[in-house]
Amino acid sequence: MAARSDARSLRALPEEGAGAPSDAEATGPGGDLRSVLVTSVLNLEPLDLDLFRGRHYWVPVSQRLFGGQIVGQALVAAAKAVGEELHVHSLHCYFVRAGDPSVPVLYQVERTRTGRSFSVRSVKAIQHGKPILICQASFQEIQPSPVQHQFHMPDVPLPEELLTQEELIQKYLQDPNLMEKYRRGLNKILAQEIPIEMKPVNPPDIFHRNPQEPRQLFWVRARGHIGDCDMKLHCCVAAYISDYAFLGTALLPHQCQHVQFMVSLDHSMWFHAPFRADHWMLYECESPWAGGSRGLVHGRLWRRDGVLAASCAQEGVIRVREPPLKSKL
């Protein structure tokens, strides 16, 4: 199924520096606000042929750039270097340096291969003259095939039956017996302007830190309206979304550990079927292994009609505080 390309396609996004969007551009049908992921986060400024500049919207409390932002922006840069008839089917990224939130990121695209069915674009995300991320993205013409199968989507409550992350936090804050350190932490989370909506299917017990199976499910979507546009744009938004709360799945069996440092090493995605990133999708995350100060996570993004839209994988560094040595006396 080929995605329709129109005036709102990836190539037709307003470039940064072109001025504030008009009322019509800032809203979608029915007056819905356009997603900031489209109007700001993934809106790159062209500097030269295959050279772009990206700026920052949300920076985590770690004060490092959010990995999903760098992956999403790198995919936008790669997508601008292929024809509209091609669709992204996979990306593979390595995070090689921490991102600096005080300066923009340059994206340098190399047209590695342009074939009849498949084309590859390589992207370097650069700060201070050095790469912070290396990305390979592959694009394909639509090719129908009778060889088709997929797993079954997990049976979970619909998003309309669940509370958002913000609503859950408000519920926790109403507890008069809530410890002050938890209250401060929850209020910090509420104060962050994250351009993603999330509804956990089985919210973890964040206060008792009991070990859990390394598996979590939540409904996710971009905040605001994106619309029926070039499918590559929805893939870029999904790349941004996919990194949020992903690596934390590997920590669920280790709630008693004090994490000192956790950062992504690499991130891969495969896109299977058309989807809308501004519609609810079920994000199924599981961690089959952790060890050697690393954790591996797998993810599947499901459309609510049961179609598998995308698959993800990521490995990250996880370092915890060592327990104090016991005295021999």
Short mmCIF file of C-alpha atoms in Angstrom, two decimals:
data_model
loop_
_atom_site.label_atom_id
_atom_site.label_comp_id
_atom_site.label_asym_id
_atom_site.label_seq_id
_atom_site.Cartn_x
_atom_site.Cartn_y
_atom_site.Cartn_z
CA MET A 1 0.00 0.00 0.00
CA ALA A 2 1.71 3.19 -1.14
CA ALA A 3 1.36 6.20 1.13
CA ARG A 4 -0.17 9.29 -0.46
CA SER A 5 2.23 12.17 -1.05
CA ASP A 6 0.74 15.66 -0.82
CA ALA A 7 1.58 19.20 0.25
CA ARG A 8 2.16 17.99 3.80
CA SER A 9 4.76 15.40 2.79
CA LEU A 10 8.20 15.13 4.32
CA ARG A 11 9.74 17.26 1.57
CA ALA A 12 7.11 19.97 1.93
CA LEU A 13 7.62 20.65 5.64
CA PRO A 14 8.38 24.32 6.39
CA GLU A 15 12.09 24.78 6.91
CA GLU A 16 13.42 26.24 10.14
CA GLY A 17 13.87 29.97 9.97
CA ALA A 18 10.91 30.39 7.63
CA GLY A 19 8.89 32.09 10.32
CA ALA A 20 6.14 30.92 12.65
CA PRO A 21 3.52 28.61 11.12
CA SER A 22 0.21 30.16 10.18
CA ASP A 23 -2.96 29.19 12.04
CA ALA A 24 -3.80 26.78 9.21
CA GLU A 25 -0.34 25.18 9.34
CA ALA A 26 -0.33 24.96 13.15
CA THR A 27 -3.60 23.05 13.29
CA GLY A 28 -5.00 20.01 11.58
CA PRO A 29 -8.55 19.13 10.54
CA GLY A 30 -11.02 19.86 13.32
CA GLY A 31 -8.68 22.37 14.95
CA ASP A 32 -6.26 19.78 16.40
CA LEU A 33 -2.85 21.27 17.13
CA ARG A 34 -0.12 20.08 14.77
CA SER A 35 2.39 17.84 16.49
CA VAL A 36 5.51 19.63 17.69
CA LEU A 37 7.40 16.60 16.37
CA VAL A 38 6.49 17.82 12.87
CA THR A 39 6.67 21.59 13.32
CA SER A 40 9.86 21.68 15.39
CA VAL A 41 11.66 18.54 16.53
CA LEU A 42 12.00 16.80 13.15
CA ASN A 43 12.05 19.97 11.05
CA LEU A 44 15.64 20.27 9.78
CA GLU A 45 17.27 23.39 8.34
CA PRO A 46 19.00 22.77 4.96
CA LEU A 47 22.52 24.21 4.80
CA ASP A 48 23.81 22.67 1.58
CA LEU A 49 23.20 19.61 -0.57
CA ASP A 50 22.74 16.67 1.85
CA LEU A 51 23.73 18.82 4.84
CA PHE A 52 21.18 19.81 7.50
CA ARG A 53 21.03 21.35 10.95
CA GLY A 54 18.71 20.14 13.72
CA ARG A 55 17.81 21.83 16.98
CA HIS A 56 16.53 20.49 20.29
CA TYR A 57 13.10 20.46 21.88
CA TRP A 58 13.09 18.18 24.94
CA VAL A 59 16.26 17.36 26.90
CA PRO A 60 16.07 14.61 29.59
CA VAL A 61 17.14 15.22 33.18
CA SER A 62 20.46 13.53 32.30
CA GLN A 63 21.27 16.71 30.28
CA ARG A 64 22.33 14.52 27.36
CA LEU A 65 20.46 14.72 24.08
CA PHE A 66 17.57 12.29 23.80
CA GLY A 67 18.69 9.43 21.55
CA GLY A 68 15.30 9.17 19.85
CA GLN A 69 15.62 12.77 18.71
CA ILE A 70 18.99 12.11 17.04
CA VAL A 71 17.73 8.91 15.38
CA GLY A 72 14.55 10.63 14.17
CA GLN A 73 16.39 13.64 12.80
CA ALA A 74 19.00 11.43 11.10
CA LEU A 75 16.20 9.50 9.37
CA VAL A 76 14.63 12.79 8.23
CA ALA A 77 17.96 13.80 6.67
CA ALA A 78 18.32 10.42 4.94
CA ALA A 79 14.74 10.53 3.65
CA LYS A 80 15.32 13.92 2.04
CA ALA A 81 17.99 12.28 -0.16
CA VAL A 82 15.70 9.68 -1.79
CA GLY A 83 12.72 9.86 -4.13
CA GLU A 84 9.15 9.99 -2.88
CA GLU A 85 8.45 6.57 -4.40
CA LEU A 86 10.82 4.93 -1.88
CA HIS A 87 9.81 3.89 1.63
CA VAL A 88 12.15 3.37 4.57
CA HIS A 89 12.26 -0.27 5.62
CA SER A 90 15.14 -0.30 8.13
CA LEU A 91 17.70 1.76 10.00
CA HIS A 92 20.74 0.84 12.06
CA CYS A 93 22.42 3.39 14.33
CA TYR A 94 25.40 3.55 16.66
CA PHE A 95 25.63 6.20 19.38
CA VAL A 96 29.35 7.00 19.55
CA ARG A 97 29.41 10.13 21.72
CA ALA A 98 27.11 11.88 24.15
CA GLY A 99 25.06 14.68 22.60
CA ASP A 100 25.56 18.26 23.82
CA PRO A 101 22.19 20.03 24.31
CA SER A 102 23.84 23.48 24.17
CA VAL A 103 24.62 23.38 20.42
CA PRO A 104 22.72 22.23 17.29
CA VAL A 105 23.48 18.97 15.49
CA LEU A 106 24.72 18.82 11.89
CA TYR A 107 23.52 15.91 9.72
CA GLN A 108 25.75 14.96 6.80
CA VAL A 109 24.21 12.52 4.30
CA GLU A 110 26.14 10.22 1.98
CA ARG A 111 24.26 8.63 -0.93
CA THR A 112 25.88 5.25 -0.42
CA ARG A 113 23.90 3.32 -3.02
CA THR A 114 20.93 3.97 -5.29
CA GLY A 115 19.61 0.73 -6.76
CA ARG A 116 16.53 -0.30 -8.70
CA SER A 117 14.66 -1.67 -5.67
CA PHE A 118 16.77 -0.68 -2.66
CA SER A 119 18.74 2.46 -1.83
CA VAL A 120 21.02 3.12 1.15
CA ARG A 121 21.83 6.46 2.76
CA SER A 122 24.50 6.96 5.43
CA VAL A 123 24.17 9.80 7.92
CA LYS A 124 26.63 11.26 10.40
CA ALA A 125 25.25 13.39 13.22
CA ILE A 126 28.04 15.82 14.13
CA GLN A 127 28.76 18.13 17.07
CA HIS A 128 32.03 19.94 17.80
CA GLY A 129 33.47 18.47 14.60
CA LYS A 130 33.01 14.84 15.71
CA PRO A 131 30.24 12.29 15.01
CA ILE A 132 27.86 11.56 17.89
CA LEU A 133 25.78 9.08 15.87
CA ILE A 134 26.34 7.00 12.74
CA CYS A 135 23.19 5.85 10.92
CA GLN A 136 22.53 3.62 7.93
CA ALA A 137 19.00 3.81 6.50
CA SER A 138 17.69 1.59 3.72
CA PHE A 139 14.75 2.44 1.44
CA GLN A 140 12.71 0.18 -0.84
CA GLU A 141 10.15 0.47 -3.60
CA ILE A 142 6.83 -1.19 -2.75
CA GLN A 143 7.10 -4.85 -3.72
CA PRO A 144 4.06 -7.05 -2.99
CA SER A 145 4.77 -10.68 -2.08
CA PRO A 146 2.66 -13.75 -1.21
CA VAL A 147 5.18 -14.59 1.57
CA GLN A 148 3.54 -12.96 4.58
CA HIS A 149 3.14 -13.77 8.28
CA GLN A 150 3.37 -12.06 11.67
CA PHE A 151 3.02 -12.76 15.38
CA HIS A 152 -0.29 -12.11 17.13
CA MET A 153 -0.72 -8.84 18.98
CA PRO A 154 -0.98 -9.23 22.79
CA ASP A 155 -4.50 -9.09 24.22
CA VAL A 156 -4.56 -5.89 26.28
CA PRO A 157 -7.10 -3.23 27.35
CA LEU A 158 -7.79 -0.53 24.78
CA PRO A 159 -6.14 2.87 25.32
CA GLU A 160 -9.50 4.49 26.11
CA GLU A 161 -9.70 2.23 29.20
CA LEU A 162 -6.32 3.30 30.62
CA LEU A 163 -4.82 6.35 32.31
CA THR A 164 -2.06 8.41 30.72
CA GLN A 165 1.31 8.68 32.44
CA GLU A 166 0.38 12.20 33.58
CA GLU A 167 -2.96 11.02 35.00
CA LEU A 168 -1.20 8.22 36.89
CA ILE A 169 1.26 10.70 38.38
CA GLN A 170 -1.58 13.02 39.43
CA LYS A 171 -3.21 10.02 41.12
CA TYR A 172 0.00 9.23 43.01
CA LEU A 173 0.40 12.87 44.08
CA GLN A 174 -3.04 12.82 45.72
CA ASP A 175 -1.75 10.36 48.33
CA PRO A 176 -1.17 12.41 51.52
CA ASN A 177 1.32 9.79 52.76
CA LEU A 178 3.54 10.06 49.67
CA MET A 179 7.17 10.58 50.69
CA GLU A 180 8.56 13.99 49.79
CA LYS A 181 11.41 12.59 47.67
CA TYR A 182 8.86 10.77 45.49
CA ARG A 183 6.66 13.87 45.31
CA ARG A 184 9.58 15.98 44.06
CA GLY A 185 10.54 13.37 41.47
CA LEU A 186 6.98 13.03 40.14
CA ASN A 187 6.56 16.80 39.88
CA LYS A 188 9.78 16.99 37.86
CA ILE A 189 8.37 14.45 35.42
CA LEU A 190 5.12 16.42 35.13
CA ALA A 191 7.06 19.61 34.38
CA GLN A 192 8.75 18.07 31.32
CA GLU A 193 7.19 18.91 27.95
CA ILE A 194 7.52 15.50 26.29
CA PRO A 195 5.91 15.39 22.80
CA ILE A 196 4.68 11.82 23.36
CA GLU A 197 1.51 10.48 24.97
CA MET A 198 1.84 7.19 26.82
CA LYS A 199 -0.63 4.89 28.59
CA PRO A 200 1.01 2.03 30.52
CA VAL A 201 -0.94 -1.25 30.37
CA ASN A 202 0.46 -2.51 33.70
CA PRO A 203 1.98 0.48 35.51
CA PRO A 204 5.01 -0.58 37.60
CA ASP A 205 5.03 -0.11 41.36
CA ILE A 206 7.53 2.73 41.41
CA PHE A 207 7.55 3.02 45.21
CA HIS A 208 8.26 -0.53 46.39
CA ARG A 209 10.75 -1.43 43.64
CA ASN A 210 9.80 -5.09 43.54
CA PRO A 211 11.55 -7.17 40.84
CA GLN A 212 9.37 -7.74 37.77
CA GLU A 213 9.56 -9.68 34.55
CA PRO A 214 11.63 -7.75 31.95
CA ARG A 215 8.57 -6.96 29.88
CA GLN A 216 6.29 -3.93 29.61
CA LEU A 217 3.48 -2.81 27.35
CA PHE A 218 2.11 0.67 26.80
CA TRP A 219 0.08 2.54 24.24
CA VAL A 220 2.00 5.40 22.61
CA ARG A 221 1.38 8.14 20.06
CA ALA A 222 2.71 11.55 19.11
CA ARG A 223 1.01 14.50 20.74
CA GLY A 224 -0.93 16.57 18.25
CA HIS A 225 -1.98 16.05 14.64
CA ILE A 226 0.28 14.74 11.87
CA GLY A 227 -2.25 13.54 9.33
CA ASP A 228 -2.27 11.37 6.22
CA CYS A 229 1.06 12.34 4.67
CA ASP A 230 4.27 10.77 3.38
CA MET A 231 4.78 7.51 5.26
CA LYS A 232 8.46 8.35 5.75
CA LEU A 233 7.47 11.17 8.11
CA HIS A 234 5.47 8.78 10.30
CA CYS A 235 8.50 6.46 10.36
CA CYS A 236 10.69 9.35 11.55
CA VAL A 237 8.21 10.12 14.33
CA ALA A 238 8.07 6.43 15.29
CA ALA A 239 11.88 6.36 15.44
CA TYR A 240 11.70 9.23 17.95
CA ILE A 241 8.99 7.49 19.99
CA SER A 242 10.69 4.09 19.97
CA ASP A 243 13.60 5.18 22.17
CA TYR A 244 11.42 6.54 24.97
CA ALA A 245 11.42 4.26 28.09
CA PHE A 246 12.80 1.45 25.91
CA LEU A 247 16.10 0.55 27.61
CA GLY A 248 14.46 0.80 31.04
CA THR A 249 12.77 -2.56 30.30
CA ALA A 250 16.10 -4.26 31.12
CA LEU A 251 15.98 -2.80 34.65
CA LEU A 252 12.60 -4.20 35.66
CA PRO A 253 14.07 -7.38 37.29
CA HIS A 254 16.68 -5.24 39.10
CA GLN A 255 14.58 -2.62 40.88
CA CYS A 256 16.74 -2.85 44.02
CA GLN A 257 19.86 -1.72 42.14
CA HIS A 258 20.93 1.91 42.18
CA VAL A 259 21.64 2.88 38.57
CA GLN A 260 24.55 5.27 38.19
CA PHE A 261 24.76 5.38 34.42
CA MET A 262 22.53 4.18 31.59
CA VAL A 263 22.95 5.12 27.93
CA SER A 264 22.10 3.61 24.54
CA LEU A 265 24.84 2.02 22.46
CA ASP A 266 22.89 1.26 19.28
CA HIS A 267 19.35 1.30 17.93
CA SER A 268 17.78 -0.58 15.02
CA MET A 269 14.31 -0.53 13.48
CA TRP A 270 12.47 -2.41 10.76
CA PHE A 271 9.25 -1.01 9.29
CA HIS A 272 6.67 -3.53 8.13
CA ALA A 273 3.31 -1.89 7.38
CA PRO A 274 1.83 1.63 6.99
CA PHE A 275 0.72 3.32 10.23
CA ARG A 276 -0.12 6.71 11.72
CA ALA A 277 2.30 7.81 14.46
CA ASP A 278 -0.39 10.19 15.80
CA HIS A 279 -2.74 7.22 16.36
CA TRP A 280 -2.46 4.93 19.37
CA MET A 281 0.00 2.05 18.87
CA LEU A 282 0.82 -0.69 21.36
CA TYR A 283 4.53 -0.78 22.23
CA GLU A 284 5.53 -4.25 23.39
CA CYS A 285 9.00 -4.23 24.99
CA GLU A 286 11.00 -7.13 26.42
CA SER A 287 14.58 -7.71 27.53
CA PRO A 288 15.84 -11.24 26.76
CA TRP A 289 19.27 -10.66 28.32
CA ALA A 290 21.41 -8.41 30.49
CA GLY A 291 25.02 -8.85 31.59
CA GLY A 292 28.53 -7.44 31.28
CA SER A 293 27.19 -3.96 32.17
CA ARG A 294 24.93 -4.11 29.09
CA GLY A 295 21.25 -4.77 28.50
CA LEU A 296 19.43 -5.86 25.34
CA VAL A 297 15.82 -4.94 24.57
CA HIS A 298 13.45 -5.89 21.75
CA GLY A 299 10.31 -3.99 20.83
CA ARG A 300 7.26 -4.33 18.60
CA LEU A 301 4.93 -1.48 17.60
CA TRP A 302 1.41 -2.72 16.86
CA ARG A 303 -1.43 -0.85 15.20
CA ARG A 304 -4.58 -1.14 17.26
CA ASP A 305 -6.14 -3.32 14.51
CA GLY A 306 -3.50 -5.99 15.24
CA VAL A 307 -1.11 -5.27 12.35
CA LEU A 308 2.59 -5.32 13.25
CA ALA A 309 3.86 -1.91 12.12
CA ALA A 310 7.52 -1.96 13.20
CA SER A 311 10.13 -3.89 15.19
CA CYS A 312 13.01 -2.44 17.23
CA ALA A 313 16.16 -3.57 19.02
CA GLN A 314 18.58 -1.72 21.26
CA GLU A 315 21.54 -2.42 23.49
CA GLY A 316 22.74 -0.06 26.15
CA VAL A 317 25.31 0.37 28.89
CA ILE A 318 23.88 -0.11 32.40
CA ARG A 319 26.19 0.56 35.33
CA VAL A 320 25.00 0.25 38.92
CA ARG A 321 26.53 1.21 42.26
CA GLU A 322 28.60 -1.62 43.70
CA PRO A 323 27.58 -2.77 47.21
CA PRO A 324 30.00 -1.67 49.97
CA LEU A 325 32.70 -4.20 50.90
CA LYS A 326 32.03 -6.00 54.17
CA SER A 327 34.64 -5.63 56.85
CA LYS A 328 36.70 -8.76 57.63
CA LEU A 329 36.79 -7.88 61.34
#
